[in-house]
mmCIF file of C-alpha atoms and ligand atoms in Angstrom:
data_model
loop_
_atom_site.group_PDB
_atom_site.id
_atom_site.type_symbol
_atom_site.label_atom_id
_atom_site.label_comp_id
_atom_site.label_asym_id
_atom_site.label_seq_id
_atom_site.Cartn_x
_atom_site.Cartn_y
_atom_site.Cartn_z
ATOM 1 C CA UNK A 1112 19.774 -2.174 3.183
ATOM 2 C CA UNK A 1113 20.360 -4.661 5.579
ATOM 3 C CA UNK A 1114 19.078 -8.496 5.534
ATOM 4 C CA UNK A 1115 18.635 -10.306 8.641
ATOM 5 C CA UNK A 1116 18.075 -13.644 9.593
ATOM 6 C CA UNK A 1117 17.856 -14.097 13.307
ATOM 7 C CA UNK A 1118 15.828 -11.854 15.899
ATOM 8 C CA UNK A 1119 18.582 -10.644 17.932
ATOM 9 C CA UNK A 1120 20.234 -9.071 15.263
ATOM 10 C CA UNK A 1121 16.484 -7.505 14.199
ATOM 11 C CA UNK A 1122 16.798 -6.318 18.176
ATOM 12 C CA UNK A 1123 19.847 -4.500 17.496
ATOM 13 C CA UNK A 1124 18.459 -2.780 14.437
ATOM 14 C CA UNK A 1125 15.169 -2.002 15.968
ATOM 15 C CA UNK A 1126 17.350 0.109 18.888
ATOM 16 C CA UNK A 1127 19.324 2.005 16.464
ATOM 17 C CA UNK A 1128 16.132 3.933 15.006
ATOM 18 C CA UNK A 1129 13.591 5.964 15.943
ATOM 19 C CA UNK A 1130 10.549 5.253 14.308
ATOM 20 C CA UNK A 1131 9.955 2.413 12.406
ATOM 21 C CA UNK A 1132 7.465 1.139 10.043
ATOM 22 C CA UNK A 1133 7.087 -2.825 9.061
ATOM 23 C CA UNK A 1134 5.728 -4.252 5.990
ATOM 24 C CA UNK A 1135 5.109 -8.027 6.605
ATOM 25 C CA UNK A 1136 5.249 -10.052 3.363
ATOM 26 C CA UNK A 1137 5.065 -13.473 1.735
ATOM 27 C CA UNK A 1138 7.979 -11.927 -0.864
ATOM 28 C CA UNK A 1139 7.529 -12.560 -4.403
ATOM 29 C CA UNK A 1140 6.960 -8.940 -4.339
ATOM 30 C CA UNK A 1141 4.696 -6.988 -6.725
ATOM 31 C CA UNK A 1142 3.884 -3.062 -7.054
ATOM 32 C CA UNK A 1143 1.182 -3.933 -4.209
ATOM 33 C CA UNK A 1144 3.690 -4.583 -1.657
ATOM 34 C CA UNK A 1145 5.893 -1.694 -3.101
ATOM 35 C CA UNK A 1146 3.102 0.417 -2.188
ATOM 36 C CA UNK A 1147 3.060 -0.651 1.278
ATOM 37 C CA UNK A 1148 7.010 0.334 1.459
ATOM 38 C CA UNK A 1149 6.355 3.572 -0.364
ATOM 39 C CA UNK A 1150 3.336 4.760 2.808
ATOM 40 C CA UNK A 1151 6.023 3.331 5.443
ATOM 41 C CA UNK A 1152 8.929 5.377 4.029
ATOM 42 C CA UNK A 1153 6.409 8.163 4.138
ATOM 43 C CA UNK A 1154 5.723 7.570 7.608
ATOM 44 C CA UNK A 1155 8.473 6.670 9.506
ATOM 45 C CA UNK A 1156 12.199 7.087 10.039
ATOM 46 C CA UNK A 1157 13.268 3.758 9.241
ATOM 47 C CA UNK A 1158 11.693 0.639 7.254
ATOM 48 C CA UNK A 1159 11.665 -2.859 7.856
ATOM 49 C CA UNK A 1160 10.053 -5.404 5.524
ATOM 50 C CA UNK A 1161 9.694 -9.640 6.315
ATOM 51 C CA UNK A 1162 9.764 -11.785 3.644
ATOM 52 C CA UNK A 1163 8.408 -15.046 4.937
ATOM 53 C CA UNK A 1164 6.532 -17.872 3.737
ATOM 54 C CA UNK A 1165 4.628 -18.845 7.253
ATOM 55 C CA UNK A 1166 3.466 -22.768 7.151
ATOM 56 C CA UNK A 1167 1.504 -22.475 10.083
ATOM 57 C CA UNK A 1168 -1.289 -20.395 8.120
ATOM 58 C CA UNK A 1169 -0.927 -22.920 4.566
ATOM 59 C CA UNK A 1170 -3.757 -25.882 5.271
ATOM 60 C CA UNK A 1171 -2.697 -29.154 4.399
ATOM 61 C CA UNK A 1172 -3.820 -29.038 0.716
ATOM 62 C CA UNK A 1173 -2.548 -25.544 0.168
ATOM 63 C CA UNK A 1174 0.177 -24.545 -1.718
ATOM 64 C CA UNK A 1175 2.748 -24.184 0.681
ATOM 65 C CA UNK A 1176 5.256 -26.282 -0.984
ATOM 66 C CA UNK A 1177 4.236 -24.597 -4.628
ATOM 67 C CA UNK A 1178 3.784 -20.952 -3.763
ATOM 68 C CA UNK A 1179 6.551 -18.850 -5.378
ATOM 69 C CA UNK A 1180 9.700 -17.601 -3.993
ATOM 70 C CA UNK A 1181 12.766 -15.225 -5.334
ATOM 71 C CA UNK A 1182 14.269 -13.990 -2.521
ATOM 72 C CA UNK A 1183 17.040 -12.078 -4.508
ATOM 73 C CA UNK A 1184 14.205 -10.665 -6.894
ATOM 74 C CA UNK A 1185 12.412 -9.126 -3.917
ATOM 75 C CA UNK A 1186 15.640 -7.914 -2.219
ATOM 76 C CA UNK A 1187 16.491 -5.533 -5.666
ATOM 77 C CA UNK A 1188 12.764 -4.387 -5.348
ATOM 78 C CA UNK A 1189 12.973 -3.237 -1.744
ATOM 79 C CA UNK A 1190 16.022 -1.721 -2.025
ATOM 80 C CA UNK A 1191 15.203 0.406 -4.788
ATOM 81 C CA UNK A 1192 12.184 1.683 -2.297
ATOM 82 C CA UNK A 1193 14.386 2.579 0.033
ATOM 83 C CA UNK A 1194 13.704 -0.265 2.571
ATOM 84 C CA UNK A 1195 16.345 -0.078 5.626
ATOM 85 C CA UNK A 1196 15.774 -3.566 6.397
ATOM 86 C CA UNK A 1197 14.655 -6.508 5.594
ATOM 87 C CA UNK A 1198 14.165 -9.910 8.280
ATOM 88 C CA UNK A 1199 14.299 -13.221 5.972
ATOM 89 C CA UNK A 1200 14.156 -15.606 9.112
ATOM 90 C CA UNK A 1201 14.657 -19.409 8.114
ATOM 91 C CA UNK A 1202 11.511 -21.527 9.393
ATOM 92 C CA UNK A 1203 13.323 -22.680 12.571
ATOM 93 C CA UNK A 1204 13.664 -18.974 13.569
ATOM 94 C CA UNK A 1205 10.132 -18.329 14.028
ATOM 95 C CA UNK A 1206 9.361 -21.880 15.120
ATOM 96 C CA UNK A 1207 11.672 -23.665 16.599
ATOM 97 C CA UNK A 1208 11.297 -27.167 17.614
ATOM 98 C CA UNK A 1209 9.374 -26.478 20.979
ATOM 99 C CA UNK A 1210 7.520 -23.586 19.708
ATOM 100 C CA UNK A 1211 3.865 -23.911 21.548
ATOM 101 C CA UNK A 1212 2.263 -20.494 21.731
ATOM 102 C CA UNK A 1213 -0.742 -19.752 19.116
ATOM 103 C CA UNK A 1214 -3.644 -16.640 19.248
ATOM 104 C CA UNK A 1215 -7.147 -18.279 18.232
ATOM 105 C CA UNK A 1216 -9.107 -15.118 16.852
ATOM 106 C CA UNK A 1217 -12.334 -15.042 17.502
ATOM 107 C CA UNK A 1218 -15.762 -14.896 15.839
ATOM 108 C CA UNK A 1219 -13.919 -12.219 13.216
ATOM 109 C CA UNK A 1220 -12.075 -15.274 11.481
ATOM 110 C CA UNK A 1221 -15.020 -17.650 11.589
ATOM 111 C CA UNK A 1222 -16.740 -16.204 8.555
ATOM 112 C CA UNK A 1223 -15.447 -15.911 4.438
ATOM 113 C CA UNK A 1224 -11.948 -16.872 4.568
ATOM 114 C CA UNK A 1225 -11.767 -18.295 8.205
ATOM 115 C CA UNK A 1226 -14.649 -20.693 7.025
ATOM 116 C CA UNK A 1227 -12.989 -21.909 3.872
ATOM 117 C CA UNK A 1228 -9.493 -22.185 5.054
ATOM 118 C CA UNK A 1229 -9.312 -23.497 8.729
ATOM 119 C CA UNK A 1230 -6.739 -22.479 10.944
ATOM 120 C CA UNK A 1231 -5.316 -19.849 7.974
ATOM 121 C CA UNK A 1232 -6.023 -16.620 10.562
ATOM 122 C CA UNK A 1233 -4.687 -18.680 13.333
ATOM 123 C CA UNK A 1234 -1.676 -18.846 11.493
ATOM 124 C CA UNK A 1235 -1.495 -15.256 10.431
ATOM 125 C CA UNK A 1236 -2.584 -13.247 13.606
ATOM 126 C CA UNK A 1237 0.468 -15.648 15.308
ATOM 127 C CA UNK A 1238 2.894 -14.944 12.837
ATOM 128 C CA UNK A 1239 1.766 -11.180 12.571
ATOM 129 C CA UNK A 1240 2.177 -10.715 16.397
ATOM 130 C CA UNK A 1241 5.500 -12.279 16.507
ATOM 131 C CA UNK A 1242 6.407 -10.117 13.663
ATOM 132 C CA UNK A 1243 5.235 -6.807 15.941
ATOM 133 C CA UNK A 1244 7.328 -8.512 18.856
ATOM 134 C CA UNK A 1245 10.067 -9.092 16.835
ATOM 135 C CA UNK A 1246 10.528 -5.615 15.112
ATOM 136 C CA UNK A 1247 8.859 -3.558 17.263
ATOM 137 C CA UNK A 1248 7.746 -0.961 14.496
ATOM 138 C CA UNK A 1249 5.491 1.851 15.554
ATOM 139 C CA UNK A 1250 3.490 1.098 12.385
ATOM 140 C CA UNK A 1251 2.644 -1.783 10.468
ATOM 141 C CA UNK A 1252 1.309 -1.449 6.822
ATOM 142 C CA UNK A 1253 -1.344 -4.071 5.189
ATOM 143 C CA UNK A 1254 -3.012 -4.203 2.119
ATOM 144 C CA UNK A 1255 -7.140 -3.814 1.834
ATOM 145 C CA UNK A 1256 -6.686 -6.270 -0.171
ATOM 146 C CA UNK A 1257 -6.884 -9.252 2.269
ATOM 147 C CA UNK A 1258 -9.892 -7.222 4.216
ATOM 148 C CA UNK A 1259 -10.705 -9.902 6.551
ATOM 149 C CA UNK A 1260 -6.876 -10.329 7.055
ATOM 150 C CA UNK A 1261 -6.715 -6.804 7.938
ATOM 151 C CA UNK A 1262 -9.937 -6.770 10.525
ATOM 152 C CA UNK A 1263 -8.648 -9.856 12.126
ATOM 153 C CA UNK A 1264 -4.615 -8.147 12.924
ATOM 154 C CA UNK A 1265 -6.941 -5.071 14.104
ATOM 155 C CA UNK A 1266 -8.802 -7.123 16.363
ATOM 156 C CA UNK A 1267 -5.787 -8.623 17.464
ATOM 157 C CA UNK A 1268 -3.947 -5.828 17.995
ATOM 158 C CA UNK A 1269 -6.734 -4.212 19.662
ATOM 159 C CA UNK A 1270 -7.554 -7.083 22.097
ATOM 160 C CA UNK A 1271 -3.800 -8.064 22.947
ATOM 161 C CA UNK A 1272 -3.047 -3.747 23.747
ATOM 162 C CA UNK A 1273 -0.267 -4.410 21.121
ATOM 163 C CA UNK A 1274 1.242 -0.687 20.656
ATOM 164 C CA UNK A 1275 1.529 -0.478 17.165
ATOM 165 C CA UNK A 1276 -0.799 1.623 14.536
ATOM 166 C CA UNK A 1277 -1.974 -0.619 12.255
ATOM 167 C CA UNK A 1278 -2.650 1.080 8.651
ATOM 168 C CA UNK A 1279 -4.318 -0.502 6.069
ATOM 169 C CA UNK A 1280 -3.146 0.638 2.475
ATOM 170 C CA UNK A 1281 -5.355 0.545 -0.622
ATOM 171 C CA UNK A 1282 -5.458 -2.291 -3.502
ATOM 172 C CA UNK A 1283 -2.974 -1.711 -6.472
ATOM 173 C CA UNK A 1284 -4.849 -3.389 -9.580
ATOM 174 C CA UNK A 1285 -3.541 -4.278 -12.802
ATOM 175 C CA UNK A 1286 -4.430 -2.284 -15.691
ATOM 176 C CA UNK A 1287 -8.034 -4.503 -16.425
ATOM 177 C CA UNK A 1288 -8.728 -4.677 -12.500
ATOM 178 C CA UNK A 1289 -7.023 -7.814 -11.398
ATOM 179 C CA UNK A 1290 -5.634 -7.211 -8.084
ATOM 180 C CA UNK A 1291 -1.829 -7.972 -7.874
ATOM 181 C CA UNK A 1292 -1.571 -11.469 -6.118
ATOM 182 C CA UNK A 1293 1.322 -13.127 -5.914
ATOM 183 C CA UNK A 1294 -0.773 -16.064 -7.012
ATOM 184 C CA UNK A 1295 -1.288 -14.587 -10.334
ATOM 185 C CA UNK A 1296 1.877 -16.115 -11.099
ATOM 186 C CA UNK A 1297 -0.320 -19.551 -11.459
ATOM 187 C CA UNK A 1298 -2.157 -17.904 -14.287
ATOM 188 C CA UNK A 1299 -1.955 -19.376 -17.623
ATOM 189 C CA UNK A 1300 -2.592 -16.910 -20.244
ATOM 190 C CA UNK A 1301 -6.555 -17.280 -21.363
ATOM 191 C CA UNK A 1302 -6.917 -17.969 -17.317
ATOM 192 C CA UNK A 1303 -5.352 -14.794 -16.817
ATOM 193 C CA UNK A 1304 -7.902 -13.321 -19.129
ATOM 194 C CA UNK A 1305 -10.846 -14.716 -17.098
ATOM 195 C CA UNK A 1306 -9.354 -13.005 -13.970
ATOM 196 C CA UNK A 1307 -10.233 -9.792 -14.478
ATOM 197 C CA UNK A 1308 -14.059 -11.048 -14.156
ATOM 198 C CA UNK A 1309 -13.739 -10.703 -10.072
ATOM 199 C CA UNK A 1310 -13.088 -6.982 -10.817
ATOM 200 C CA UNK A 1311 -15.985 -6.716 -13.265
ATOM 201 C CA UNK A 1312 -18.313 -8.745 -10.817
ATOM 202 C CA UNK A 1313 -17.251 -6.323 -7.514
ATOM 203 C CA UNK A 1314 -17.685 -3.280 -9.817
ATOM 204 C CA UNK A 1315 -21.075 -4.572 -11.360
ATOM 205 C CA UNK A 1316 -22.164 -4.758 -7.493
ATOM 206 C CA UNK A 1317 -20.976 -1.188 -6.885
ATOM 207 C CA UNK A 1318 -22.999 0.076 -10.303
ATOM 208 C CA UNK A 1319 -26.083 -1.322 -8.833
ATOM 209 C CA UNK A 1320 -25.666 -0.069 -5.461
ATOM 210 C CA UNK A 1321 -24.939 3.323 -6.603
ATOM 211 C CA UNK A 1322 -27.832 3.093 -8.789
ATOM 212 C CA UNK A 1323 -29.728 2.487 -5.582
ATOM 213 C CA UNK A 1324 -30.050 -1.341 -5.142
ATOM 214 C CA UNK A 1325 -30.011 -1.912 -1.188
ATOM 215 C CA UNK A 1326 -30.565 -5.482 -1.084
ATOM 216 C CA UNK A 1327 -27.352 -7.620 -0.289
ATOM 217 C CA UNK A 1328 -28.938 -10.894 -1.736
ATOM 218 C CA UNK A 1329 -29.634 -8.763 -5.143
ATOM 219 C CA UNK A 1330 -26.134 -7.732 -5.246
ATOM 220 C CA UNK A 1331 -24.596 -11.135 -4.372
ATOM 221 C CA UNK A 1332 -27.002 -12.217 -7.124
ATOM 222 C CA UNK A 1333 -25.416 -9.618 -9.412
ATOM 223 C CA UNK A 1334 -22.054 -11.128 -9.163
ATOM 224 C CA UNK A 1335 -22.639 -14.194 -9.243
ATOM 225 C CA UNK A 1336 -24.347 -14.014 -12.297
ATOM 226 C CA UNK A 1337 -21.134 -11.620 -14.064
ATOM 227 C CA UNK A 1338 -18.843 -14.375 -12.154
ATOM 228 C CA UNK A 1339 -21.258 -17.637 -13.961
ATOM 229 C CA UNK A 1340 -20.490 -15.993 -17.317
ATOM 230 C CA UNK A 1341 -17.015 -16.665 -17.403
ATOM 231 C CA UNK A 1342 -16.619 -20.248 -18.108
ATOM 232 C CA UNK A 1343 -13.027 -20.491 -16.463
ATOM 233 C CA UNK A 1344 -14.196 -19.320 -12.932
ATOM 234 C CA UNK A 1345 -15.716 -21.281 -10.037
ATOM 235 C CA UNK A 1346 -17.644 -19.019 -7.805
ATOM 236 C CA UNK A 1347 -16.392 -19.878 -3.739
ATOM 237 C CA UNK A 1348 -18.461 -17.287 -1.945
ATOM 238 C CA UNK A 1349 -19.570 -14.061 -2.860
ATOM 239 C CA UNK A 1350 -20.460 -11.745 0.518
ATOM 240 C CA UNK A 1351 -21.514 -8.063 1.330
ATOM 241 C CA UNK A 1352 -20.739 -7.713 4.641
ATOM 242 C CA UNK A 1353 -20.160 -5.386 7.663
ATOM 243 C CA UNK A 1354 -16.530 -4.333 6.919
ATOM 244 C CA UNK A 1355 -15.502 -4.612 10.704
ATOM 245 C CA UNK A 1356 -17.401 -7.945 12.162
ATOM 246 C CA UNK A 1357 -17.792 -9.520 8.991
ATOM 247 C CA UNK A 1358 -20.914 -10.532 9.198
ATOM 248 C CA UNK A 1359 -23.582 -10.660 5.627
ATOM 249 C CA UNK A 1360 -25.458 -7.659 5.702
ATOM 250 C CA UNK A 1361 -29.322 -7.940 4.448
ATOM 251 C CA UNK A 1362 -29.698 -4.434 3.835
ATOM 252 C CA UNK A 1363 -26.400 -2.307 2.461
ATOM 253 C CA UNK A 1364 -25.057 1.279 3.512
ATOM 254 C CA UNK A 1365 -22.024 3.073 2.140
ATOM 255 C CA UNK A 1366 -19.011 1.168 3.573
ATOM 256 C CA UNK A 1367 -19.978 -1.949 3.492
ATOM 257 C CA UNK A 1368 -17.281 -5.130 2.005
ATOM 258 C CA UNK A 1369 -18.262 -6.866 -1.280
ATOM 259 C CA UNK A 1370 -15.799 -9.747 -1.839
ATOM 260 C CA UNK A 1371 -15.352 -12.897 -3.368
ATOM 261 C CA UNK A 1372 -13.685 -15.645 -3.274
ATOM 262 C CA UNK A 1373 -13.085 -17.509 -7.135
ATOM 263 C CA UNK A 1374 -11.310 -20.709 -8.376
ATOM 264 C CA UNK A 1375 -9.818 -20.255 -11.611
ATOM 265 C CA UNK A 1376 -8.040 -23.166 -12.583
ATOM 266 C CA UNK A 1377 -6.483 -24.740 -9.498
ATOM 267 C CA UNK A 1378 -5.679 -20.704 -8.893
ATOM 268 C CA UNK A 1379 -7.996 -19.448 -5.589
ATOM 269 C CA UNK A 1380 -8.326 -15.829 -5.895
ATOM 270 C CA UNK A 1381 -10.063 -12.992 -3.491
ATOM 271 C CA UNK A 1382 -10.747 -9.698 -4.127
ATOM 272 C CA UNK A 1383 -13.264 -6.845 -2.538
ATOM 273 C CA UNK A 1384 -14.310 -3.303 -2.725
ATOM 274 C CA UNK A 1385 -15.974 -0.732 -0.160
ATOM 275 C CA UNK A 1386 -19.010 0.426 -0.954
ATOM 276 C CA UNK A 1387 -18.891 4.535 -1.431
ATOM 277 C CA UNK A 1388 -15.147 4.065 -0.767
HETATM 278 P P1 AMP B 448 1.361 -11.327 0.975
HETATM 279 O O1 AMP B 448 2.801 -11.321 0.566
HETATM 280 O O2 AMP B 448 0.438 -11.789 -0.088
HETATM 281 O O3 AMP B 448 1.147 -11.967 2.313
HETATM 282 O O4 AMP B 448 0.963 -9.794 1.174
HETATM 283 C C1 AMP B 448 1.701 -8.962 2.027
HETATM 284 C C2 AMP B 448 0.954 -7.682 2.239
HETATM 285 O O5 AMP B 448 0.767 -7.030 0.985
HETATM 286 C C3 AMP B 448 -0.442 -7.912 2.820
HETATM 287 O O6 AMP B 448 -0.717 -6.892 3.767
HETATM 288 C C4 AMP B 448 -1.323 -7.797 1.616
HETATM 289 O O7 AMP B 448 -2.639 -7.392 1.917
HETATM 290 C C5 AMP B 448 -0.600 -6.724 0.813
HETATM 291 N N1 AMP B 448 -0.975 -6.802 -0.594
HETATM 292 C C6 AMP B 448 -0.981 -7.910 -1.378
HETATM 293 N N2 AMP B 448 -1.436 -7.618 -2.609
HETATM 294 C C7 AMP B 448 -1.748 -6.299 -2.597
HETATM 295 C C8 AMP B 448 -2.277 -5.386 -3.567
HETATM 296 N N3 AMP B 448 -2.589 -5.783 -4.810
HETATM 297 N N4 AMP B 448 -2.454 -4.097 -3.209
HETATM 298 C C9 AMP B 448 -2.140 -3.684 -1.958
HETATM 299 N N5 AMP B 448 -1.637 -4.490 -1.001
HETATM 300 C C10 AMP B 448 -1.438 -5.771 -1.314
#
């Protein structure tokens, strides 16, 4: 496995391979992100990975500074998936000192996330479409995971022609439902504990929708009541939404997004399901 630094010498890989598949990550790997390599060694003839921490999509009181970082850790871990490649830039790689160029998405990243965390998909469809530039894959693999994450790169990737496949890969959960996060590494134990009540409150939602509940405020009323129970979370939002414009839904049809965003601790976690999915 190789481990660049620079984008010229990510050119030079890129034109020794065929097809390619990228997984772009924050590192501090987990089996989620494993998954991601696993469906691009699938797919392709060759796999890159990034591993970087982009500060453009970190708001000032985010945890830029604190979020966690084991570079040598994740390099083991993609190598034993059979990752070809992996691009580590430093920070003044990506943005050197007269970098200038940004992509404002539009009204995709205004709601949920885009709403709580201004500029954050700023940050990411810029970083993700220098990423694409960079490498060049023919695929790129994302977690449903971080579903508005995902519809905003589509978006992008539809409105800039970019000529990539984007694939979105489904959520690996721990054993009680908690979705691997990187961030679960803030977790005490007893607020690791109170995690798993995002899972219970998206799959209480999907109990009463299959039990034929069609009314989004009764099912954002479901979990918020399942997510008020546990004494160590702080409800953000709770949403059921149109999976591809993001928009709250008042009435719900198989495929819509139910997702969340909870406090626990100092610890900001999301998580969603599909309805029917
Ligand atoms: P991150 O390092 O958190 O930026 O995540 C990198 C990629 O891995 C993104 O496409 C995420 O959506 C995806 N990802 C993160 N956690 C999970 C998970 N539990 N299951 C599947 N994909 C995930």
């Amino acid at each position: 496995m190789e481990v660049l630094e620079t984008v010229e010498l990510v050119r030079e890989w890129r034109g020794r391979h065929r097809t390619v598949g990228l997984v772009p990550t924050m590192g501090c790997l987990h089996p989620g992100h494993l998954s991601l390599v696993r469906r691009a060694r699938a797919e392709n003839d060759a796999v890159a990975a990034s591993v970087f921490v982009n500060p453009s999509q970190f708001g000032p009181g985010e945890d830029l500074a604190a979020y966690p970082r084991d570079l040598p850790r994740d390099l083991d871990m993609l190598s034993g998936e059979g990752c070809d490649m992996v691009f580590a830039p430093p920070v003044a790689e990506m943005y050197p000192a007269d970098y200038q160029t940004w992509i404002e998405v539009g009204a995709v990243a205004d709601a949920l996330e885009g709403a709580r965390r201004p500029g954050h998909f700023r940050g990411v469809a810029t970083v993700v479409a220098k990423l694409l530039g960079i490498v060049q894959p023919d695929r790129a693999y994302f977690g449903r995971k971080d579903a508005q994450q995902l519809a905003v790169i589509r978006t992008v990737a539809r409105d800039l022609n970019l000529a990539v496949d984007i694939v979105g890969c489904a959520t690996v959960r721990e054993a009680d439902g908690l979705a691997m996060s990187s961030r679960n590494t803030y977790l005490d134990a007893a607020q690791r504990r109170a995690a798993a009540v995002l899972y219970r409150a998206l799959t209480a939602a999907e109990a009463s929708w299959r039990a034929g509940e069609r009314d989004a405020e009764s099912l954002r009323g479901r979990m918020r009541a399942v997510l008020d129970a546990e004494p160590l979370a702080q409800t953000e939002y709770v949403s059921v939404a149109d999976p591809v414009t993001l928009r709250e839904l008042r009435e719900v049809g198989a495929g819509a997004l139910v997702s969340m965003a909870v406090r626990i601790g100092r610890t900001r976690l999301i998580d969603n399901l599909v309805l029917g999915g």
